[in-house]
Short mmCIF file of C-alpha atoms in Angstrom, two decimals:
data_model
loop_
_atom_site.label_atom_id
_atom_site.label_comp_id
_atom_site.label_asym_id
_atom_site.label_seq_id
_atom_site.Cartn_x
_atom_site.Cartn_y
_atom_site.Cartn_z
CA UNK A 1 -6.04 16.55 -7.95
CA UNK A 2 -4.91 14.42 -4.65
CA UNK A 3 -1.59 14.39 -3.92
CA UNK A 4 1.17 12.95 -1.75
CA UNK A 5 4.64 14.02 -1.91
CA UNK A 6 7.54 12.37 -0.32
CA UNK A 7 10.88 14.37 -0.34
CA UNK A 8 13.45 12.31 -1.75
CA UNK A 9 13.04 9.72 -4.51
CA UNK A 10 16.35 8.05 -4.14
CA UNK A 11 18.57 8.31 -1.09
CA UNK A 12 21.68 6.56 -0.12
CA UNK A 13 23.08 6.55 3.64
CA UNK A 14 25.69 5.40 5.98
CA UNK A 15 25.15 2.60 8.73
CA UNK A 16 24.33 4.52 11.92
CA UNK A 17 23.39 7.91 10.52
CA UNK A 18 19.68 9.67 11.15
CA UNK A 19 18.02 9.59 8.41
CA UNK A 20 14.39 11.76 7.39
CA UNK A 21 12.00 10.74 5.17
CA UNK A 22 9.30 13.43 4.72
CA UNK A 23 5.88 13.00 3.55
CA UNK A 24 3.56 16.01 2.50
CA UNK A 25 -0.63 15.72 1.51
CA UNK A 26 -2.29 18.76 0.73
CA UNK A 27 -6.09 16.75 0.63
CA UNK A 28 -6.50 17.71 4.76
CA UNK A 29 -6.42 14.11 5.52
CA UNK A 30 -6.42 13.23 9.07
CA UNK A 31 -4.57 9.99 8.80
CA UNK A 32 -1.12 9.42 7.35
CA UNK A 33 0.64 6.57 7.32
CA UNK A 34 4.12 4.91 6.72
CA UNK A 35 5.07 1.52 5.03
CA UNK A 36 7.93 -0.47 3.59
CA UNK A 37 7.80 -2.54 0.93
CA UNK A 38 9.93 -5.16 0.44
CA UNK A 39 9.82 -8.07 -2.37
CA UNK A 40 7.97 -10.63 -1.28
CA UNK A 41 6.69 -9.25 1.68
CA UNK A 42 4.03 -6.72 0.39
CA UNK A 43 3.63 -3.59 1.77
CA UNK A 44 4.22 -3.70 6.11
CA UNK A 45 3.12 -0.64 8.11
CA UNK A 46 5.36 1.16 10.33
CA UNK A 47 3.28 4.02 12.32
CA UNK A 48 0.60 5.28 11.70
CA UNK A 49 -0.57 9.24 12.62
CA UNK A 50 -4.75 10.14 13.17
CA UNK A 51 -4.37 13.90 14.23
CA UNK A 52 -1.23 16.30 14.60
CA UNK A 53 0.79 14.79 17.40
CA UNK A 54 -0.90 11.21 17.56
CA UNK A 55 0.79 8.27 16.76
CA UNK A 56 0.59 4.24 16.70
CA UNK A 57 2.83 1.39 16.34
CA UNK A 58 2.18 -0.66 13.17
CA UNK A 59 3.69 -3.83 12.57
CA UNK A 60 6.88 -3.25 12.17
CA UNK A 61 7.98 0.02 14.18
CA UNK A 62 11.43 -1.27 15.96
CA UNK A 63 14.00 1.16 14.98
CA UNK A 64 11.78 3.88 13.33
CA UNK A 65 9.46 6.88 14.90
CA UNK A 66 7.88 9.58 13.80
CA UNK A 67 6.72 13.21 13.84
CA UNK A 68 3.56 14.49 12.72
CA UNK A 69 3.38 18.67 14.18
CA UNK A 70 1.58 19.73 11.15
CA UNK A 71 -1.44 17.89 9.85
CA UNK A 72 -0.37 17.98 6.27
CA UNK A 73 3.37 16.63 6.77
CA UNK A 74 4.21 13.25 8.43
CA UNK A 75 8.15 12.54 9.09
CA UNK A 76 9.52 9.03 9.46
CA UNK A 77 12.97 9.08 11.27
CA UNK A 78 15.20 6.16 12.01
CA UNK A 79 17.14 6.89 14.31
CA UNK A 80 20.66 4.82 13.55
CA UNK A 81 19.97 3.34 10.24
CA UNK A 82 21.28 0.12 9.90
CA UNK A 83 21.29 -2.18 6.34
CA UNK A 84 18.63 -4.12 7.75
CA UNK A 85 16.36 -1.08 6.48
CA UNK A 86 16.91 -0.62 3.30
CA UNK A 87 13.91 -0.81 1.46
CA UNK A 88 11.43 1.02 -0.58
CA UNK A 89 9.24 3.38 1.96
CA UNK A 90 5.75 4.62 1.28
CA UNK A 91 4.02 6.97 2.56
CA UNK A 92 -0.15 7.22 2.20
CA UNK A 93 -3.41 9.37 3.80
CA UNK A 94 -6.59 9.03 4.02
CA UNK A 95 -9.62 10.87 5.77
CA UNK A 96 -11.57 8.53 9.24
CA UNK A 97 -14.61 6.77 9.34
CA UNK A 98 -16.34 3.51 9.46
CA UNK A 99 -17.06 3.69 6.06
CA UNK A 100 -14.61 3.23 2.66
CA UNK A 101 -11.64 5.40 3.21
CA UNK A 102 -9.33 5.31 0.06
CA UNK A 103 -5.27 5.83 1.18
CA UNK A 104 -3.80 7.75 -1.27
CA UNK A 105 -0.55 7.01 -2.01
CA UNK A 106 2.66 8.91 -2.32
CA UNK A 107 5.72 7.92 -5.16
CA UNK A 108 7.88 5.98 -2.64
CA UNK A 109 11.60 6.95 -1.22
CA UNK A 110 14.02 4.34 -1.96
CA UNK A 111 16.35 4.04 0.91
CA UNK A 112 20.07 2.27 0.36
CA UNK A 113 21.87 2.19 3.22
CA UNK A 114 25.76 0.84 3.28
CA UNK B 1 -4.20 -12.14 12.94
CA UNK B 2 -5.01 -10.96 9.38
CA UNK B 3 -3.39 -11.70 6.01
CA UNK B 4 -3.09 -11.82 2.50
CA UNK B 5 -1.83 -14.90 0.29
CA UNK B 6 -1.49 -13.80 -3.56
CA UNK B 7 0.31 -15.81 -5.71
CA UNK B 8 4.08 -15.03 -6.81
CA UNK B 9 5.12 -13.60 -9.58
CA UNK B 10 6.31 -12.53 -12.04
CA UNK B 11 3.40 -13.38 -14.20
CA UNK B 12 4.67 -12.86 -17.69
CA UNK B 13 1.93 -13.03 -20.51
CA UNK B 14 1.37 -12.03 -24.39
CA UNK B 15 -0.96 -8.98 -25.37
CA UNK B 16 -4.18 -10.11 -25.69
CA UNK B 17 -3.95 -13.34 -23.44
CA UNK B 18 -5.94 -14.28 -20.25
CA UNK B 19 -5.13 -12.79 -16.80
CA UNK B 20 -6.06 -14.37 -13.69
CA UNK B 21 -4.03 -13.62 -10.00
CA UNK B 22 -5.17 -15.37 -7.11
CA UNK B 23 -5.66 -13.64 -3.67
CA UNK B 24 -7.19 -15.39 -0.68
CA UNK B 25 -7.52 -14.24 2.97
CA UNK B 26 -7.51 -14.72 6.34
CA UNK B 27 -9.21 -12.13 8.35
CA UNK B 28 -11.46 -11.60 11.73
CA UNK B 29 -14.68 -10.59 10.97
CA UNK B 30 -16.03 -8.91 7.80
CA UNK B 31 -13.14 -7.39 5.58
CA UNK B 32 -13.44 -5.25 2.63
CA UNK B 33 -11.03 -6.16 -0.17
CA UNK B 34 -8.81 -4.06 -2.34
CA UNK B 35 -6.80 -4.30 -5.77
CA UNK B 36 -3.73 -1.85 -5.75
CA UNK B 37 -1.92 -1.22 -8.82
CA UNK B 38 1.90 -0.11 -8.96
CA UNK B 39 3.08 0.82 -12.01
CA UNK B 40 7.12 1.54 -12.45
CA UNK B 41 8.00 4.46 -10.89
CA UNK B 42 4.96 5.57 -9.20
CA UNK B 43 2.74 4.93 -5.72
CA UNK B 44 -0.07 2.09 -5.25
CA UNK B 45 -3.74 3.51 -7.24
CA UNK B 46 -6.83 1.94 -6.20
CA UNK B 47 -7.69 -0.27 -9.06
CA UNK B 48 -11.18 -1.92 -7.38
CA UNK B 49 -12.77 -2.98 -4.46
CA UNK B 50 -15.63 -5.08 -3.08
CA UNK B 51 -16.65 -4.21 0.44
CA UNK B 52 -19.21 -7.72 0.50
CA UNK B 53 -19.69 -10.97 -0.42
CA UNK B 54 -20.72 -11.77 -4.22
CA UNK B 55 -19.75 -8.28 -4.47
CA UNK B 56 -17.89 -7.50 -7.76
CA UNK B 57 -15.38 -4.98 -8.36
CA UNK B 58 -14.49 -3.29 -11.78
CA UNK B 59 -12.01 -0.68 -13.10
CA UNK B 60 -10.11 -0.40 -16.60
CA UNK B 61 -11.28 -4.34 -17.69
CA UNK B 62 -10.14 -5.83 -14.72
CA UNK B 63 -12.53 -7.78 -12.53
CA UNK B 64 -12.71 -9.52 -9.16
CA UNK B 65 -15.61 -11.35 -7.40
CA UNK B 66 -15.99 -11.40 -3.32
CA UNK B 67 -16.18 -15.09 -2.73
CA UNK B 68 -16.34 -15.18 1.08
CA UNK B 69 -17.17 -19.31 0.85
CA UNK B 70 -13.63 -19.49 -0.49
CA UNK B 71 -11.79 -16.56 1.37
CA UNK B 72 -11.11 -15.23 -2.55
CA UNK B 73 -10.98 -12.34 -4.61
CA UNK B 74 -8.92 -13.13 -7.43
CA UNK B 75 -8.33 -10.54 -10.50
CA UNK B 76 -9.31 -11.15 -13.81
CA UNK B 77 -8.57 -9.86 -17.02
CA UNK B 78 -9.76 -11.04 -20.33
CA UNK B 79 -7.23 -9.19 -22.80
CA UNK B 80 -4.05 -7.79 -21.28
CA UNK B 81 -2.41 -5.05 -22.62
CA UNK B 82 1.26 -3.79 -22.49
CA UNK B 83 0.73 -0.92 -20.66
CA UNK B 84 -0.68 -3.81 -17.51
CA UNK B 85 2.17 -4.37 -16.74
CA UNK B 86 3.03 -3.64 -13.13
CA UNK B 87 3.12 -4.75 -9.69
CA UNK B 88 -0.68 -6.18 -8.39
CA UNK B 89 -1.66 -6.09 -4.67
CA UNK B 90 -4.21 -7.32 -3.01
CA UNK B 91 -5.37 -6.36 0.27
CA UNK B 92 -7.96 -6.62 2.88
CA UNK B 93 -9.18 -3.78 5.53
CA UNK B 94 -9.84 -3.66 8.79
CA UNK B 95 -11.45 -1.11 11.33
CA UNK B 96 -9.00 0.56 13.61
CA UNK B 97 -10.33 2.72 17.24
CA UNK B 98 -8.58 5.54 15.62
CA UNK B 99 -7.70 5.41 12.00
CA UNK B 100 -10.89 4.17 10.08
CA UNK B 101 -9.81 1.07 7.52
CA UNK B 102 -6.51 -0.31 8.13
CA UNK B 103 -4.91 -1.88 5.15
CA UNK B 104 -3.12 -5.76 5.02
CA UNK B 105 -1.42 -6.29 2.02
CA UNK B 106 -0.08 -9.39 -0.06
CA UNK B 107 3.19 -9.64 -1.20
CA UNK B 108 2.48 -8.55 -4.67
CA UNK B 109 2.51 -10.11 -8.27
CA UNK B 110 4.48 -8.75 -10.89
CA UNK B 111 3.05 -8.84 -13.85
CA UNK B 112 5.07 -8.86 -17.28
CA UNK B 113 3.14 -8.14 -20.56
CA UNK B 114 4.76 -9.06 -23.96
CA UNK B 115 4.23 -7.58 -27.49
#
């Protein structure tokens, strides 16, 4: 069964601490990805990661980056949270291709930070 | 640029009644489009796609129709259930150089099914 695990389901944090949200797939997908999802607003991607150590800006990527060393776990880091990101956070894979990729989603981390 | 206009929720219905959420697009080019479920607690599923025009989509009795005349793909249901009820997205894709499809998504519709 295809799964995506994200390490935290809940976290709370502290205005200007670093903060890591980890995201493990164990389908070998080549591409991971990160989003937030705010009300109104959809789902907005962050980065996105095609192979171990590649990496592109999404939409949204002030004030976040990320890690990908392993090809199975992708790590979204902000680097001095502020309030400003708290949000729900999702993280999703999928294999390349021209054709119909599916992204498989992970449960979401809900972020609070004070 | 590309994007997603669904209408806003929350959508709340009785069991049995008529479910229709409207989705429209903008997009460059020749977009696939995507229903996402989100039911509490968990991730977006797949619920249906339609990769082109007059293409329709189908999963668990819900329906949407391709209408590239009218930049639509609105979901249907004819009898909703309680267990619906969740958060709808829809979303149109995109080829990337390095990624394969590239997702836009709406803003969601909550949707709110009574006894």
């Amino acid at each position: 069964d295809v799964k995506v695990t994200q390490s935290s389901r809940y976290l709370v944090k502290r205005t200007g601490e670093k903060v890591f949200l980890e995201c493990v797939q164990d389908m070998d997908h080549e591409n991971m990805f990160w989003y937030r999802q705010d009300p109104g607003l959809g789902l907005r991607l962050i980065y996105f990661s095609y192979d171990v150590k590649m990496k592109e800006k999404g939409d949204i990527p002030e004030g976040y980056s990320v890690s990908r060393e392993k090809k199975e776990r992708f790590s979204l880091i902000l680097e001095s949270a502020s309030t400003n990101q708290t949000s729900m956070y999702l993280c999703a894979s999928s294999t390349p291709g021209t054709g119909f990729h599916e992204q498989y989603f992970g449960p979401g981390t809900r972020l609070t930070v004070t | 640029g590309n994007s997603v206009t669904q209408m806003e929720g929350p959508v709340t219905l009785s069991e049995e009644a008529f479910l229709t959420i409207n989705c429209t697009y903008t997009a460059t080019g020749y977009p696939s489009l995507f229903w996402y479920v989100q039911y509490p607690g968990e991730g977006l599923q797949l619920l249906l796609k339609a990769t082109k025009a007059d293409d329709k989509g189908s999963n668990k009795g819900f329906e949407a129709t391709y209408r590239k005349e009218t930049t639509s793909f609105h979901l249907e249901k004819g009898s909703v259930q309680v267990s619906d009820s969740a958060v709808y997205f829809c979303a149109l894709s995109t080829l990337s150089n390095n990624a394969g499809n590239m997702l836009t998504f709406g803003g969601g519709t909550r949707l709110m099914v009574k006894p």
